[in-house]
């Protein structure tokens, strides 16, 4: 019970740790405040990815050796998903601005 609670309570922090470099590179989120706001807005993704990643790394013998690398790849894929989401949002905002300026 304690390990499950540990994973659920700290998984989102582990995902944040894995995603922090991507947040700086892709979105220029240098400060902790900007990153925390982003994490709060995407808490479900951070919670589920982090809990799963942390659980895999807690598997004796295999976890730290195998799943450390796969979790890094998973973090990159999650960062790509966030980047694509941001790109779509910016494109839709640009389209709305174009429509309002042409009217």
mmCIF file of C-alpha atoms in Angstrom:
data_model
loop_
_atom_site.group_PDB
_atom_site.id
_atom_site.type_symbol
_atom_site.label_atom_id
_atom_site.label_comp_id
_atom_site.label_asym_id
_atom_site.label_seq_id
_atom_site.Cartn_x
_atom_site.Cartn_y
_atom_site.Cartn_z
ATOM 1 C CA UNK A 1 0.000 0.000 0.000
ATOM 2 C CA UNK A 2 2.819 2.393 0.833
ATOM 3 C CA UNK A 3 4.589 1.949 -2.505
ATOM 4 C CA UNK A 4 1.373 2.525 -4.437
ATOM 5 C CA UNK A 5 0.686 5.697 -2.453
ATOM 6 C CA UNK A 6 4.275 6.856 -3.037
ATOM 7 C CA UNK A 7 3.928 6.325 -6.782
ATOM 8 C CA UNK A 8 0.583 8.126 -6.969
ATOM 9 C CA UNK A 9 1.712 11.068 -4.850
ATOM 10 C CA UNK A 10 5.106 11.566 -6.503
ATOM 11 C CA UNK A 11 4.532 10.414 -10.079
ATOM 12 C CA UNK A 12 3.611 13.863 -11.355
ATOM 13 C CA UNK A 13 6.822 15.266 -9.849
ATOM 14 C CA UNK A 14 8.858 12.590 -11.586
ATOM 15 C CA UNK A 15 7.193 13.436 -14.900
ATOM 16 C CA UNK A 16 7.936 17.109 -14.280
ATOM 17 C CA UNK A 17 11.583 16.214 -13.700
ATOM 18 C CA UNK A 18 11.679 14.313 -16.999
ATOM 19 C CA UNK A 19 9.883 17.097 -18.895
ATOM 20 C CA UNK A 20 11.695 20.108 -17.399
ATOM 21 C CA UNK A 21 14.408 20.284 -20.073
ATOM 22 C CA UNK A 22 11.830 20.023 -22.850
ATOM 23 C CA UNK A 23 9.780 22.830 -21.311
ATOM 24 C CA UNK A 24 12.848 25.066 -21.377
ATOM 25 C CA UNK A 25 13.843 24.107 -24.936
ATOM 26 C CA UNK A 26 10.436 24.205 -26.583
ATOM 27 C CA UNK A 27 8.547 26.889 -24.684
ATOM 28 C CA UNK A 28 11.248 28.941 -22.896
ATOM 29 C CA UNK A 29 9.766 28.101 -19.501
ATOM 30 C CA UNK A 30 12.858 28.892 -17.445
ATOM 31 C CA UNK A 31 11.271 29.738 -14.107
ATOM 32 C CA UNK A 32 9.710 27.285 -11.731
ATOM 33 C CA UNK A 33 6.511 29.377 -11.652
ATOM 34 C CA UNK A 34 6.008 29.107 -15.427
ATOM 35 C CA UNK A 35 6.680 25.379 -15.352
ATOM 36 C CA UNK A 36 4.331 24.835 -12.398
ATOM 37 C CA UNK A 37 1.530 26.660 -14.205
ATOM 38 C CA UNK A 38 2.065 24.412 -17.247
ATOM 39 C CA UNK A 39 2.113 21.284 -15.057
ATOM 40 C CA UNK A 40 -1.130 22.347 -13.345
ATOM 41 C CA UNK A 41 -2.801 22.878 -16.729
ATOM 42 C CA UNK A 42 -1.705 19.397 -17.869
ATOM 43 C CA UNK A 43 -1.858 17.633 -14.513
ATOM 44 C CA UNK A 44 -3.643 14.541 -15.825
ATOM 45 C CA UNK A 45 -0.922 13.833 -18.389
ATOM 46 C CA UNK A 46 1.857 14.427 -15.854
ATOM 47 C CA UNK A 47 0.114 12.303 -13.222
ATOM 48 C CA UNK A 48 -0.559 9.288 -15.434
ATOM 49 C CA UNK A 49 2.767 9.315 -17.254
ATOM 50 C CA UNK A 50 4.741 9.925 -14.069
ATOM 51 C CA UNK A 51 2.970 7.253 -12.047
ATOM 52 C CA UNK A 52 3.476 4.673 -14.800
ATOM 53 C CA UNK A 53 7.098 5.628 -15.348
ATOM 54 C CA UNK A 54 7.909 5.557 -11.656
ATOM 55 C CA UNK A 55 6.166 2.207 -11.199
ATOM 56 C CA UNK A 56 8.207 0.678 -14.018
ATOM 57 C CA UNK A 57 11.448 1.934 -12.527
ATOM 58 C CA UNK A 58 10.599 0.336 -9.180
ATOM 59 C CA UNK A 59 10.650 -3.180 -10.664
ATOM 60 C CA UNK A 60 13.624 -4.892 -9.014
ATOM 61 C CA UNK A 61 16.766 -5.423 -11.126
ATOM 62 C CA UNK A 62 15.159 -4.658 -14.497
ATOM 63 C CA UNK A 63 13.505 -1.326 -13.719
ATOM 64 C CA UNK A 64 16.487 0.961 -13.233
ATOM 65 C CA UNK A 65 18.387 -0.503 -16.191
ATOM 66 C CA UNK A 66 15.724 -0.949 -18.844
ATOM 67 C CA UNK A 67 12.888 1.395 -18.015
ATOM 68 C CA UNK A 68 15.094 4.418 -17.317
ATOM 69 C CA UNK A 69 15.797 4.640 -21.059
ATOM 70 C CA UNK A 70 12.236 3.902 -22.135
ATOM 71 C CA UNK A 71 10.918 6.534 -19.703
ATOM 72 C CA UNK A 72 13.232 9.097 -21.297
ATOM 73 C CA UNK A 73 11.795 8.180 -24.705
ATOM 74 C CA UNK A 74 8.280 8.406 -23.285
ATOM 75 C CA UNK A 75 9.062 11.855 -21.890
ATOM 76 C CA UNK A 76 10.232 12.960 -25.338
ATOM 77 C CA UNK A 77 6.996 11.698 -26.882
ATOM 78 C CA UNK A 78 4.965 13.504 -24.236
ATOM 79 C CA UNK A 79 6.912 16.694 -24.928
ATOM 80 C CA UNK A 80 6.185 16.259 -28.631
ATOM 81 C CA UNK A 81 2.481 15.944 -27.827
ATOM 82 C CA UNK A 82 2.609 19.180 -25.816
ATOM 83 C CA UNK A 83 4.488 20.901 -28.638
ATOM 84 C CA UNK A 84 1.938 19.813 -31.244
ATOM 85 C CA UNK A 85 -0.900 20.945 -28.976
ATOM 86 C CA UNK A 86 0.742 24.359 -28.584
ATOM 87 C CA UNK A 87 1.322 24.607 -32.329
ATOM 88 C CA UNK A 88 -2.348 23.844 -33.092
ATOM 89 C CA UNK A 89 -3.483 26.386 -30.511
ATOM 90 C CA UNK A 90 -1.256 29.107 -31.978
ATOM 91 C CA UNK A 91 -2.460 28.317 -35.516
ATOM 92 C CA UNK A 92 -6.105 28.541 -34.470
ATOM 93 C CA UNK A 93 -5.445 31.848 -32.696
ATOM 94 C CA UNK A 94 -3.718 33.146 -35.824
ATOM 95 C CA UNK A 95 -6.664 32.056 -37.962
ATOM 96 C CA UNK A 96 -9.081 33.866 -35.631
ATOM 97 C CA UNK A 97 -6.982 37.009 -35.853
ATOM 98 C CA UNK A 98 -6.927 36.784 -39.660
ATOM 99 C CA UNK A 99 -10.711 36.383 -39.752
ATOM 100 C CA UNK A 100 -11.281 39.334 -37.436
ATOM 101 C CA UNK A 101 -8.875 41.592 -39.351
ATOM 102 C CA UNK A 102 -10.439 40.732 -42.719
ATOM 103 C CA UNK A 103 -13.952 41.580 -41.485
#
